[in-house]
Amino acid sequence: MTLIPWEQAWQQALYGDGGFYRRRVPARHFATATHPPLGPVLAEAVWRCADLLELSGVVDIGAGRGELIHALHRHRPDRPLTGVDVVTRPHGLPDGVGWLQGPGGAPLPDELTGLRDVLVIAHEWLDVVPCTVAQLDDDGVARVVLVDPQTGIEALGDPLVECDHEWQQRYWPLAAPGDRVEIGLSRDRAWADLLARISHGSAIAIDDGHVLLDRPHGGTLAAYRAGEPVRAVPDGSCDLSARVAMDSLYHDEIHTQTAAFEWFGVRSTVPDLRAARCDEADHRRRVERSGAVATLTDPAGFGAFRWVIVRQPRASAPPQPRGGQG
Ligand SMILES: C[S@@+](CC[C@H](N)C(=O)[O-])C[C@H]1O[C@@H](n2cnc3c(N)ncnc32)[C@H](O)[C@@H]1O
């Protein structure tokens, strides 16, 4: 049995040779808001946001197989789009769409730099950026959780290093032995690195996350395979994610998705039944759109996702992670 820190095992399982995201098509293992029938409405919201921020193009970090890019392109085929993921450019992306391949996890491709006049979207990227998992032991010490990559058997290792300990104390208080925490510092740093690559533009991280007021107990590390939850074993056979501490990310604003859609004016309207007699296909599209808006803004579901917004990284304070340097 080889016990290593979860962060290391997780990175290898998702992005190493033969890692989950290198071999598998994410959409076959879980559905996100970028997939049909929700993707077109999410794209509509992204373009409304870009309009409000007066930005022309979109860069999609963690673009999967280009699902959101396709939806964005269908709305505005004339606008500059770039996808970034760990795989080579997917087949069938429209001509003119840029694509960059990166190492996966926190590191981004070197060529992703000097971004101008773009809205950078990271939809469900940060929850697959591996992080330190820790647990409070019987003496009240937060220790790094170690795992055997083949079996998923765990043991407690060393106490947290100082910067992780500081982050935990500040953002995710632990109360009782056995309480677990996912230290968000690696996500904070990855986000700060992304912001530093924007010369003129804005960035939005959209994720299933939590803030201090609704921090979960017991940790959120989860695994999925073929749409089903499975035991978290970092052997490359399943997706591994943990919800994101959104409020430790550098931000100007944080909104729930429900509130963000309201702000952009993307609302669910009941289509007029009488119009169906004139144009049935159009009526069907409207009904579908209305259902998708309702799903995306449902406070008990996708509506609870949070949008972390940075309007002008360079104009605001320098985007350093809040939990200290490492
Ligand atoms: C949970 S999936 C989300 C995909 C898509 N954004 C969606 O919401 O459907 C996370 C994606 O992020 C990609 N990813 C992880 N780290 C990355 C990195 N450093 N650079 C680019 N893509 C990355 C993975 O390969 C995977 O496709």
mmCIF file of C-alpha atoms and ligand atoms in Angstrom:
data_model
loop_
_atom_site.group_PDB
_atom_site.id
_atom_site.type_symbol
_atom_site.label_atom_id
_atom_site.label_comp_id
_atom_site.label_asym_id
_atom_site.label_seq_id
_atom_site.Cartn_x
_atom_site.Cartn_y
_atom_site.Cartn_z
ATOM 1 C CA MET A 1 0.000 0.000 0.000
ATOM 2 C CA THR A 2 1.344 3.456 -0.937
ATOM 3 C CA LEU A 3 -0.102 6.337 1.040
ATOM 4 C CA ILE A 4 0.271 9.787 -0.486
ATOM 5 C CA PRO A 5 -1.554 13.116 0.116
ATOM 6 C CA TRP A 6 -4.959 13.298 -1.578
ATOM 7 C CA GLU A 7 -3.913 16.354 -3.597
ATOM 8 C CA GLN A 8 -1.088 14.441 -5.278
ATOM 9 C CA ALA A 9 -3.164 11.288 -5.857
ATOM 10 C CA TRP A 10 -6.051 13.349 -7.260
ATOM 11 C CA GLN A 11 -3.796 15.256 -9.713
ATOM 12 C CA GLN A 12 -2.367 11.993 -11.024
ATOM 13 C CA ALA A 13 -5.798 10.326 -11.219
ATOM 14 C CA LEU A 14 -7.352 13.091 -13.318
ATOM 15 C CA TYR A 15 -4.433 14.533 -15.322
ATOM 16 C CA GLY A 16 -1.557 12.036 -15.222
ATOM 17 C CA ASP A 17 -0.811 9.616 -18.063
ATOM 18 C CA GLY A 18 -4.050 7.738 -18.585
ATOM 19 C CA GLY A 19 -5.807 10.122 -16.174
ATOM 20 C CA PHE A 20 -9.584 10.371 -16.148
ATOM 21 C CA TYR A 21 -9.825 13.669 -18.074
ATOM 22 C CA ARG A 22 -7.237 12.612 -20.646
ATOM 23 C CA ARG A 23 -9.083 9.436 -21.598
ATOM 24 C CA ARG A 24 -12.748 10.062 -20.946
ATOM 25 C CA VAL A 25 -15.355 12.412 -22.334
ATOM 26 C CA PRO A 26 -16.644 14.300 -19.260
ATOM 27 C CA ALA A 27 -20.193 14.648 -20.675
ATOM 28 C CA ARG A 28 -20.568 10.861 -20.618
ATOM 29 C CA HIS A 29 -19.931 10.782 -16.864
ATOM 30 C CA PHE A 30 -21.925 13.737 -15.582
ATOM 31 C CA ALA A 31 -24.253 16.395 -16.944
ATOM 32 C CA THR A 32 -23.460 20.059 -16.415
ATOM 33 C CA ALA A 33 -25.243 23.255 -17.387
ATOM 34 C CA THR A 34 -23.095 23.494 -20.523
ATOM 35 C CA HIS A 35 -24.797 20.440 -22.035
ATOM 36 C CA PRO A 36 -28.057 20.498 -24.011
ATOM 37 C CA PRO A 37 -30.776 21.482 -23.356
ATOM 38 C CA LEU A 38 -29.327 23.949 -20.796
ATOM 39 C CA GLY A 39 -26.166 25.010 -22.665
ATOM 40 C CA PRO A 40 -27.856 27.433 -25.103
ATOM 41 C CA VAL A 41 -29.449 29.349 -22.215
ATOM 42 C CA LEU A 42 -26.220 29.412 -20.221
ATOM 43 C CA ALA A 43 -24.543 30.786 -23.354
ATOM 44 C CA GLU A 44 -27.248 33.437 -23.622
ATOM 45 C CA ALA A 45 -26.484 34.513 -20.022
ATOM 46 C CA VAL A 46 -22.745 34.586 -20.726
ATOM 47 C CA TRP A 47 -23.245 36.848 -23.757
ATOM 48 C CA ARG A 48 -25.564 39.168 -21.793
ATOM 49 C CA CYS A 49 -22.853 39.422 -19.147
ATOM 50 C CA ALA A 50 -20.178 40.105 -21.791
ATOM 51 C CA ASP A 51 -22.411 42.844 -23.225
ATOM 52 C CA LEU A 52 -22.864 44.459 -19.813
ATOM 53 C CA LEU A 53 -19.113 44.409 -19.291
ATOM 54 C CA GLU A 54 -18.564 45.643 -22.892
ATOM 55 C CA LEU A 55 -16.358 42.711 -23.873
ATOM 56 C CA SER A 56 -16.250 41.097 -27.313
ATOM 57 C CA GLY A 57 -15.002 37.547 -26.865
ATOM 58 C CA VAL A 58 -15.082 34.626 -24.459
ATOM 59 C CA VAL A 59 -12.334 32.303 -23.238
ATOM 60 C CA ASP A 60 -13.653 29.068 -21.701
ATOM 61 C CA ILE A 61 -11.306 27.460 -19.153
ATOM 62 C CA GLY A 62 -11.924 23.731 -18.685
ATOM 63 C CA ALA A 63 -13.939 23.650 -21.885
ATOM 64 C CA GLY A 64 -14.557 19.878 -21.901
ATOM 65 C CA ARG A 65 -15.186 18.915 -25.526
ATOM 66 C CA GLY A 66 -16.322 22.437 -26.446
ATOM 67 C CA GLU A 67 -19.971 22.143 -25.387
ATOM 68 C CA LEU A 68 -20.277 25.737 -24.136
ATOM 69 C CA ILE A 69 -18.127 27.017 -27.002
ATOM 70 C CA HIS A 70 -20.554 25.474 -29.520
ATOM 71 C CA ALA A 71 -23.517 27.070 -27.766
ATOM 72 C CA LEU A 72 -21.775 30.460 -27.614
ATOM 73 C CA HIS A 73 -20.874 30.219 -31.284
ATOM 74 C CA ARG A 74 -24.470 29.454 -32.285
ATOM 75 C CA HIS A 75 -25.628 32.684 -30.600
ATOM 76 C CA ARG A 76 -22.847 34.914 -31.975
ATOM 77 C CA PRO A 77 -20.856 33.243 -34.768
ATOM 78 C CA ASP A 78 -18.905 36.465 -35.382
ATOM 79 C CA ARG A 79 -17.353 36.706 -31.913
ATOM 80 C CA PRO A 80 -13.857 35.505 -30.893
ATOM 81 C CA LEU A 81 -13.912 32.304 -28.845
ATOM 82 C CA THR A 82 -11.165 30.197 -27.295
ATOM 83 C CA GLY A 83 -11.440 26.936 -25.390
ATOM 84 C CA VAL A 84 -8.809 25.588 -22.988
ATOM 85 C CA ASP A 85 -8.679 21.994 -21.812
ATOM 86 C CA VAL A 86 -6.278 19.104 -21.291
ATOM 87 C CA VAL A 87 -7.234 17.362 -24.533
ATOM 88 C CA THR A 88 -6.341 18.231 -28.112
ATOM 89 C CA ARG A 89 -8.757 20.374 -30.092
ATOM 90 C CA PRO A 90 -12.061 18.482 -30.324
ATOM 91 C CA HIS A 91 -13.318 17.531 -33.790
ATOM 92 C CA GLY A 92 -16.037 19.709 -35.211
ATOM 93 C CA LEU A 93 -15.224 22.971 -33.462
ATOM 94 C CA PRO A 94 -16.159 25.826 -35.793
ATOM 95 C CA ASP A 95 -13.334 27.359 -37.847
ATOM 96 C CA GLY A 96 -11.864 30.382 -36.172
ATOM 97 C CA VAL A 97 -12.419 29.103 -32.642
ATOM 98 C CA GLY A 98 -9.101 28.993 -30.783
ATOM 99 C CA TRP A 99 -8.072 26.035 -28.641
ATOM 100 C CA LEU A 100 -5.256 25.655 -26.119
ATOM 101 C CA GLN A 101 -4.168 22.457 -24.415
ATOM 102 C CA GLY A 102 -2.922 22.621 -20.829
ATOM 103 C CA PRO A 103 -1.465 20.267 -18.240
ATOM 104 C CA GLY A 104 -4.588 20.071 -16.069
ATOM 105 C CA GLY A 105 -5.458 20.996 -12.517
ATOM 106 C CA ALA A 106 -4.039 24.298 -11.336
ATOM 107 C CA PRO A 107 -1.433 24.897 -14.109
ATOM 108 C CA LEU A 108 -2.632 26.681 -17.232
ATOM 109 C CA PRO A 109 -0.979 26.664 -20.681
ATOM 110 C CA ASP A 110 1.928 29.113 -21.056
ATOM 111 C CA GLU A 111 0.376 30.557 -24.233
ATOM 112 C CA LEU A 112 -2.651 31.729 -22.261
ATOM 113 C CA THR A 113 -1.408 35.220 -21.583
ATOM 114 C CA GLY A 114 -2.091 38.903 -22.318
ATOM 115 C CA LEU A 115 -5.837 38.262 -22.761
ATOM 116 C CA ARG A 116 -7.626 41.319 -24.118
ATOM 117 C CA ASP A 117 -11.249 42.301 -24.595
ATOM 118 C CA VAL A 118 -12.534 38.973 -23.307
ATOM 119 C CA LEU A 119 -14.776 37.536 -20.647
ATOM 120 C CA VAL A 120 -12.974 34.539 -19.186
ATOM 121 C CA ILE A 121 -15.363 31.852 -17.967
ATOM 122 C CA ALA A 122 -14.341 28.948 -15.747
ATOM 123 C CA HIS A 123 -17.412 26.737 -15.515
ATOM 124 C CA GLU A 124 -16.833 23.839 -13.121
ATOM 125 C CA TRP A 125 -13.045 24.087 -13.476
ATOM 126 C CA LEU A 126 -12.044 24.898 -9.899
ATOM 127 C CA ASP A 127 -13.917 21.951 -8.388
ATOM 128 C CA VAL A 128 -11.552 19.637 -10.282
ATOM 129 C CA VAL A 129 -8.416 21.528 -9.236
ATOM 130 C CA PRO A 130 -6.989 19.132 -6.636
ATOM 131 C CA CYS A 131 -6.472 20.453 -3.137
ATOM 132 C CA THR A 132 -5.253 19.319 0.260
ATOM 133 C CA VAL A 133 -7.812 17.268 2.169
ATOM 134 C CA ALA A 134 -7.439 17.449 5.953
ATOM 135 C CA GLN A 135 -9.173 15.994 8.970
ATOM 136 C CA LEU A 136 -9.263 16.947 12.632
ATOM 137 C CA ASP A 137 -7.690 14.199 14.765
ATOM 138 C CA ASP A 138 -8.696 13.213 18.306
ATOM 139 C CA ASP A 139 -6.301 15.812 19.758
ATOM 140 C CA GLY A 140 -7.847 18.620 17.720
ATOM 141 C CA VAL A 141 -4.979 18.812 15.198
ATOM 142 C CA ALA A 142 -5.890 19.189 11.506
ATOM 143 C CA ARG A 143 -3.855 16.582 9.614
ATOM 144 C CA VAL A 144 -3.375 15.928 5.914
ATOM 145 C CA VAL A 145 -5.437 12.936 4.738
ATOM 146 C CA LEU A 146 -3.330 10.368 2.867
ATOM 147 C CA VAL A 147 -4.764 7.837 0.421
ATOM 148 C CA ASP A 148 -3.677 4.693 -1.357
ATOM 149 C CA PRO A 149 -4.360 5.369 -5.082
ATOM 150 C CA GLN A 150 -5.246 1.752 -5.828
ATOM 151 C CA THR A 151 -7.645 1.019 -2.989
ATOM 152 C CA GLY A 152 -8.773 4.425 -1.676
ATOM 153 C CA ILE A 153 -7.763 3.386 1.864
ATOM 154 C CA GLU A 154 -6.993 6.489 3.910
ATOM 155 C CA ALA A 155 -4.811 7.405 6.891
ATOM 156 C CA LEU A 156 -3.959 10.661 8.631
ATOM 157 C CA GLY A 157 -0.535 12.177 7.922
ATOM 158 C CA ASP A 158 1.325 15.287 9.091
ATOM 159 C CA PRO A 159 -0.320 18.395 10.515
ATOM 160 C CA LEU A 160 -1.158 21.037 7.899
ATOM 161 C CA VAL A 161 1.712 23.235 6.739
ATOM 162 C CA GLU A 162 1.467 26.829 7.938
ATOM 163 C CA CYS A 163 -0.195 28.421 4.883
ATOM 164 C CA ASP A 164 -2.826 25.649 4.670
ATOM 165 C CA HIS A 165 -3.396 25.896 8.420
ATOM 166 C CA GLU A 166 -3.876 29.678 8.133
ATOM 167 C CA TRP A 167 -6.350 29.170 5.288
ATOM 168 C CA GLN A 168 -8.289 26.576 7.296
ATOM 169 C CA GLN A 169 -8.438 28.786 10.379
ATOM 170 C CA ARG A 170 -9.631 31.738 8.364
ATOM 171 C CA TYR A 171 -12.099 30.128 5.987
ATOM 172 C CA TRP A 172 -13.202 26.718 7.206
ATOM 173 C CA PRO A 173 -13.346 26.329 11.006
ATOM 174 C CA LEU A 174 -13.437 22.725 12.232
ATOM 175 C CA ALA A 175 -15.298 21.755 15.377
ATOM 176 C CA ALA A 176 -15.102 18.049 16.259
ATOM 177 C CA PRO A 177 -12.664 15.163 15.674
ATOM 178 C CA GLY A 178 -13.365 13.598 12.281
ATOM 179 C CA ASP A 179 -14.437 16.928 10.712
ATOM 180 C CA ARG A 180 -12.940 17.302 7.253
ATOM 181 C CA VAL A 181 -11.918 20.277 5.173
ATOM 182 C CA GLU A 182 -10.794 20.841 1.591
ATOM 183 C CA ILE A 183 -8.126 23.538 1.774
ATOM 184 C CA GLY A 184 -8.960 26.038 -0.964
ATOM 185 C CA LEU A 185 -5.510 27.564 -1.302
ATOM 186 C CA SER A 186 -4.611 25.676 -4.503
ATOM 187 C CA ARG A 187 -7.887 26.929 -6.064
ATOM 188 C CA ASP A 188 -7.232 30.493 -4.841
ATOM 189 C CA ARG A 189 -3.780 30.384 -6.427
ATOM 190 C CA ALA A 190 -5.017 28.856 -9.695
ATOM 191 C CA TRP A 191 -7.680 31.566 -9.918
ATOM 192 C CA ALA A 192 -5.142 34.319 -9.134
ATOM 193 C CA ASP A 193 -2.868 32.914 -11.844
ATOM 194 C CA LEU A 194 -5.732 33.020 -14.353
ATOM 195 C CA LEU A 195 -6.577 36.622 -13.408
ATOM 196 C CA ALA A 196 -2.950 37.650 -13.858
ATOM 197 C CA ARG A 197 -3.190 36.560 -17.519
ATOM 198 C CA ILE A 198 -5.946 39.068 -18.315
ATOM 199 C CA SER A 199 -4.675 42.417 -19.611
ATOM 200 C CA HIS A 200 -8.118 43.808 -20.368
ATOM 201 C CA GLY A 201 -11.248 41.899 -19.533
ATOM 202 C CA SER A 202 -13.176 40.198 -16.762
ATOM 203 C CA ALA A 203 -13.357 36.730 -15.276
ATOM 204 C CA ILE A 204 -16.142 34.616 -13.845
ATOM 205 C CA ALA A 205 -15.788 31.343 -11.969
ATOM 206 C CA ILE A 206 -19.065 29.431 -11.914
ATOM 207 C CA ASP A 207 -19.171 26.489 -9.596
ATOM 208 C CA ASP A 208 -21.033 24.429 -7.085
ATOM 209 C CA GLY A 209 -19.546 26.056 -4.023
ATOM 210 C CA HIS A 210 -20.030 27.342 -0.534
ATOM 211 C CA VAL A 211 -19.266 30.429 1.536
ATOM 212 C CA LEU A 212 -18.495 30.811 5.226
ATOM 213 C CA LEU A 213 -22.165 30.946 6.177
ATOM 214 C CA ASP A 214 -23.024 27.617 4.552
ATOM 215 C CA ARG A 215 -19.725 25.748 4.800
ATOM 216 C CA PRO A 216 -20.431 21.979 4.662
ATOM 217 C CA HIS A 217 -19.388 19.599 7.448
ATOM 218 C CA GLY A 218 -17.508 16.438 6.701
ATOM 219 C CA GLY A 219 -15.902 17.471 3.422
ATOM 220 C CA THR A 220 -17.308 17.244 -0.101
ATOM 221 C CA LEU A 221 -14.834 15.099 -2.037
ATOM 222 C CA ALA A 222 -16.981 13.045 -4.438
ATOM 223 C CA ALA A 223 -16.471 10.590 -7.283
ATOM 224 C CA TYR A 224 -18.604 9.811 -10.330
ATOM 225 C CA ARG A 225 -18.436 7.222 -13.054
ATOM 226 C CA ALA A 226 -20.958 6.902 -15.891
ATOM 227 C CA GLY A 227 -23.313 9.293 -14.124
ATOM 228 C CA GLU A 228 -23.355 7.355 -10.847
ATOM 229 C CA PRO A 229 -21.729 8.315 -7.557
ATOM 230 C CA VAL A 230 -18.974 5.825 -6.663
ATOM 231 C CA ARG A 231 -16.438 5.464 -3.843
ATOM 232 C CA ALA A 232 -13.609 7.990 -4.171
ATOM 233 C CA VAL A 233 -10.616 5.949 -5.314
ATOM 234 C CA PRO A 234 -7.920 7.991 -7.138
ATOM 235 C CA ASP A 235 -7.053 5.262 -9.661
ATOM 236 C CA GLY A 236 -8.050 7.205 -12.800
ATOM 237 C CA SER A 237 -11.315 5.327 -13.295
ATOM 238 C CA CYS A 238 -13.652 8.042 -11.978
ATOM 239 C CA ASP A 239 -14.090 11.781 -11.852
ATOM 240 C CA LEU A 240 -13.054 13.357 -8.550
ATOM 241 C CA SER A 241 -14.281 16.761 -7.444
ATOM 242 C CA ALA A 242 -14.804 18.779 -4.297
ATOM 243 C CA ARG A 243 -17.047 21.797 -3.955
ATOM 244 C CA VAL A 244 -15.303 25.171 -4.019
ATOM 245 C CA ALA A 245 -14.906 27.693 -1.190
ATOM 246 C CA MET A 246 -16.051 30.576 -3.400
ATOM 247 C CA ASP A 247 -15.490 33.391 -0.908
ATOM 248 C CA SER A 248 -11.766 32.710 -0.535
ATOM 249 C CA LEU A 249 -11.296 33.299 -4.282
ATOM 250 C CA TYR A 250 -10.284 36.828 -5.185
ATOM 251 C CA HIS A 251 -13.529 38.579 -6.220
ATOM 252 C CA ASP A 252 -15.377 41.808 -6.760
ATOM 253 C CA GLU A 253 -18.805 40.202 -6.438
ATOM 254 C CA ILE A 254 -20.359 36.819 -5.704
ATOM 255 C CA HIS A 255 -23.907 36.032 -6.860
ATOM 256 C CA THR A 256 -25.998 32.912 -6.910
ATOM 257 C CA GLN A 257 -26.789 31.816 -10.461
ATOM 258 C CA THR A 258 -30.434 32.702 -9.800
ATOM 259 C CA ALA A 259 -29.418 36.290 -8.960
ATOM 260 C CA ALA A 260 -26.937 36.491 -11.865
ATOM 261 C CA PHE A 261 -29.609 35.477 -14.409
ATOM 262 C CA GLU A 262 -31.990 38.034 -12.933
ATOM 263 C CA TRP A 263 -29.295 40.697 -13.272
ATOM 264 C CA PHE A 264 -28.689 39.780 -16.932
ATOM 265 C CA GLY A 265 -32.412 39.722 -17.642
ATOM 266 C CA VAL A 266 -32.454 36.023 -18.587
ATOM 267 C CA ARG A 267 -35.927 35.108 -17.374
ATOM 268 C CA SER A 268 -38.360 32.270 -17.800
ATOM 269 C CA THR A 269 -41.415 33.517 -19.681
ATOM 270 C CA VAL A 270 -44.487 31.420 -20.347
ATOM 271 C CA PRO A 271 -44.912 31.274 -24.138
ATOM 272 C CA ASP A 272 -48.282 32.335 -25.492
ATOM 273 C CA LEU A 273 -50.195 29.195 -26.529
ATOM 274 C CA ARG A 274 -51.983 31.063 -29.317
ATOM 275 C CA ALA A 275 -48.632 31.654 -31.060
ATOM 276 C CA ALA A 276 -48.193 27.876 -31.397
ATOM 277 C CA ARG A 277 -50.872 27.866 -34.122
ATOM 278 C CA CYS A 278 -48.789 30.230 -36.262
ATOM 279 C CA ASP A 279 -45.332 28.720 -35.757
ATOM 280 C CA GLU A 280 -45.194 25.426 -33.915
ATOM 281 C CA ALA A 281 -41.400 24.990 -34.122
ATOM 282 C CA ASP A 282 -40.808 28.469 -32.699
ATOM 283 C CA HIS A 283 -43.304 27.791 -29.920
ATOM 284 C CA ARG A 284 -41.515 24.540 -29.049
ATOM 285 C CA ARG A 285 -38.186 26.407 -28.886
ATOM 286 C CA ARG A 286 -39.691 28.958 -26.526
ATOM 287 C CA VAL A 287 -41.137 26.282 -24.253
ATOM 288 C CA GLU A 288 -37.759 24.529 -24.196
ATOM 289 C CA ARG A 289 -35.935 27.768 -23.402
ATOM 290 C CA SER A 290 -38.372 28.600 -20.644
ATOM 291 C CA GLY A 291 -37.874 25.153 -19.066
ATOM 292 C CA ALA A 292 -34.089 25.506 -19.302
ATOM 293 C CA VAL A 293 -34.158 28.927 -17.593
ATOM 294 C CA ALA A 294 -36.318 27.470 -14.808
ATOM 295 C CA THR A 295 -33.844 24.585 -14.324
ATOM 296 C CA LEU A 296 -30.792 26.856 -14.367
ATOM 297 C CA THR A 297 -32.285 29.237 -11.806
ATOM 298 C CA ASP A 298 -33.876 26.665 -9.492
ATOM 299 C CA PRO A 299 -32.542 27.659 -6.035
ATOM 300 C CA ALA A 300 -32.527 23.998 -5.000
ATOM 301 C CA GLY A 301 -30.370 23.031 -7.990
ATOM 302 C CA PHE A 302 -28.246 24.917 -10.541
ATOM 303 C CA GLY A 303 -29.570 28.235 -9.215
ATOM 304 C CA ALA A 304 -27.492 27.711 -6.076
ATOM 305 C CA PHE A 305 -24.259 27.626 -8.106
ATOM 306 C CA ARG A 306 -22.248 30.752 -7.456
ATOM 307 C CA TRP A 307 -20.782 33.253 -9.901
ATOM 308 C CA VAL A 308 -17.526 34.782 -8.652
ATOM 309 C CA ILE A 309 -16.949 37.912 -10.693
ATOM 310 C CA VAL A 310 -13.784 39.947 -11.177
ATOM 311 C CA ARG A 311 -14.528 42.940 -13.377
ATOM 312 C CA GLN A 312 -11.033 44.239 -14.114
ATOM 313 C CA PRO A 313 -8.218 42.166 -12.627
ATOM 314 C CA ARG A 314 -5.530 44.698 -13.499
ATOM 315 C CA ALA A 315 -7.488 47.718 -12.318
ATOM 316 C CA SER A 316 -8.428 46.157 -8.980
ATOM 317 C CA ALA A 317 -5.949 45.246 -6.275
ATOM 318 C CA PRO A 318 -3.317 42.785 -7.546
ATOM 319 C CA PRO A 319 -5.048 39.395 -7.563
ATOM 320 C CA GLN A 320 -3.119 37.551 -4.880
ATOM 321 C CA PRO A 321 -4.675 34.535 -3.199
ATOM 322 C CA ARG A 322 -6.170 35.575 0.125
ATOM 323 C CA GLY A 323 -4.790 32.678 2.123
ATOM 324 C CA GLY A 324 -1.133 33.708 1.924
ATOM 325 C CA GLN A 325 1.788 32.680 -0.264
ATOM 326 C CA GLY A 326 3.326 29.233 -0.315
HETATM 327 C C1 LIG B 1 -15.955 19.193 -14.483
HETATM 328 S S1 LIG B 1 -15.347 19.329 -16.111
HETATM 329 C C2 LIG B 1 -16.298 20.710 -16.683
HETATM 330 C C3 LIG B 1 -16.333 20.842 -18.172
HETATM 331 C C4 LIG B 1 -17.178 22.005 -18.679
HETATM 332 N N1 LIG B 1 -16.629 23.283 -18.288
HETATM 333 C C5 LIG B 1 -18.593 21.869 -18.178
HETATM 334 O O1 LIG B 1 -18.971 22.605 -17.257
HETATM 335 O O2 LIG B 1 -19.310 21.009 -18.684
HETATM 336 C C6 LIG B 1 -13.771 20.088 -15.833
HETATM 337 C C7 LIG B 1 -12.962 20.281 -17.073
HETATM 338 O O3 LIG B 1 -11.823 21.073 -16.727
HETATM 339 C C8 LIG B 1 -10.720 20.578 -17.447
HETATM 340 N N2 LIG B 1 -9.507 21.080 -16.799
HETATM 341 C C9 LIG B 1 -9.019 20.788 -15.591
HETATM 342 N N3 LIG B 1 -7.906 21.484 -15.326
HETATM 343 C C10 LIG B 1 -7.652 22.237 -16.414
HETATM 344 C C11 LIG B 1 -6.633 23.166 -16.759
HETATM 345 N N4 LIG B 1 -5.633 23.481 -15.937
HETATM 346 N N5 LIG B 1 -6.682 23.759 -17.960
HETATM 347 C C12 LIG B 1 -7.690 23.463 -18.808
HETATM 348 N N6 LIG B 1 -8.679 22.585 -18.537
HETATM 349 C C13 LIG B 1 -8.664 21.986 -17.354
HETATM 350 C C14 LIG B 1 -10.919 19.079 -17.412
HETATM 351 O O4 LIG B 1 -10.142 18.419 -18.392
HETATM 352 C C15 LIG B 1 -12.430 18.994 -17.665
HETATM 353 O O5 LIG B 1 -12.731 18.943 -19.025
#
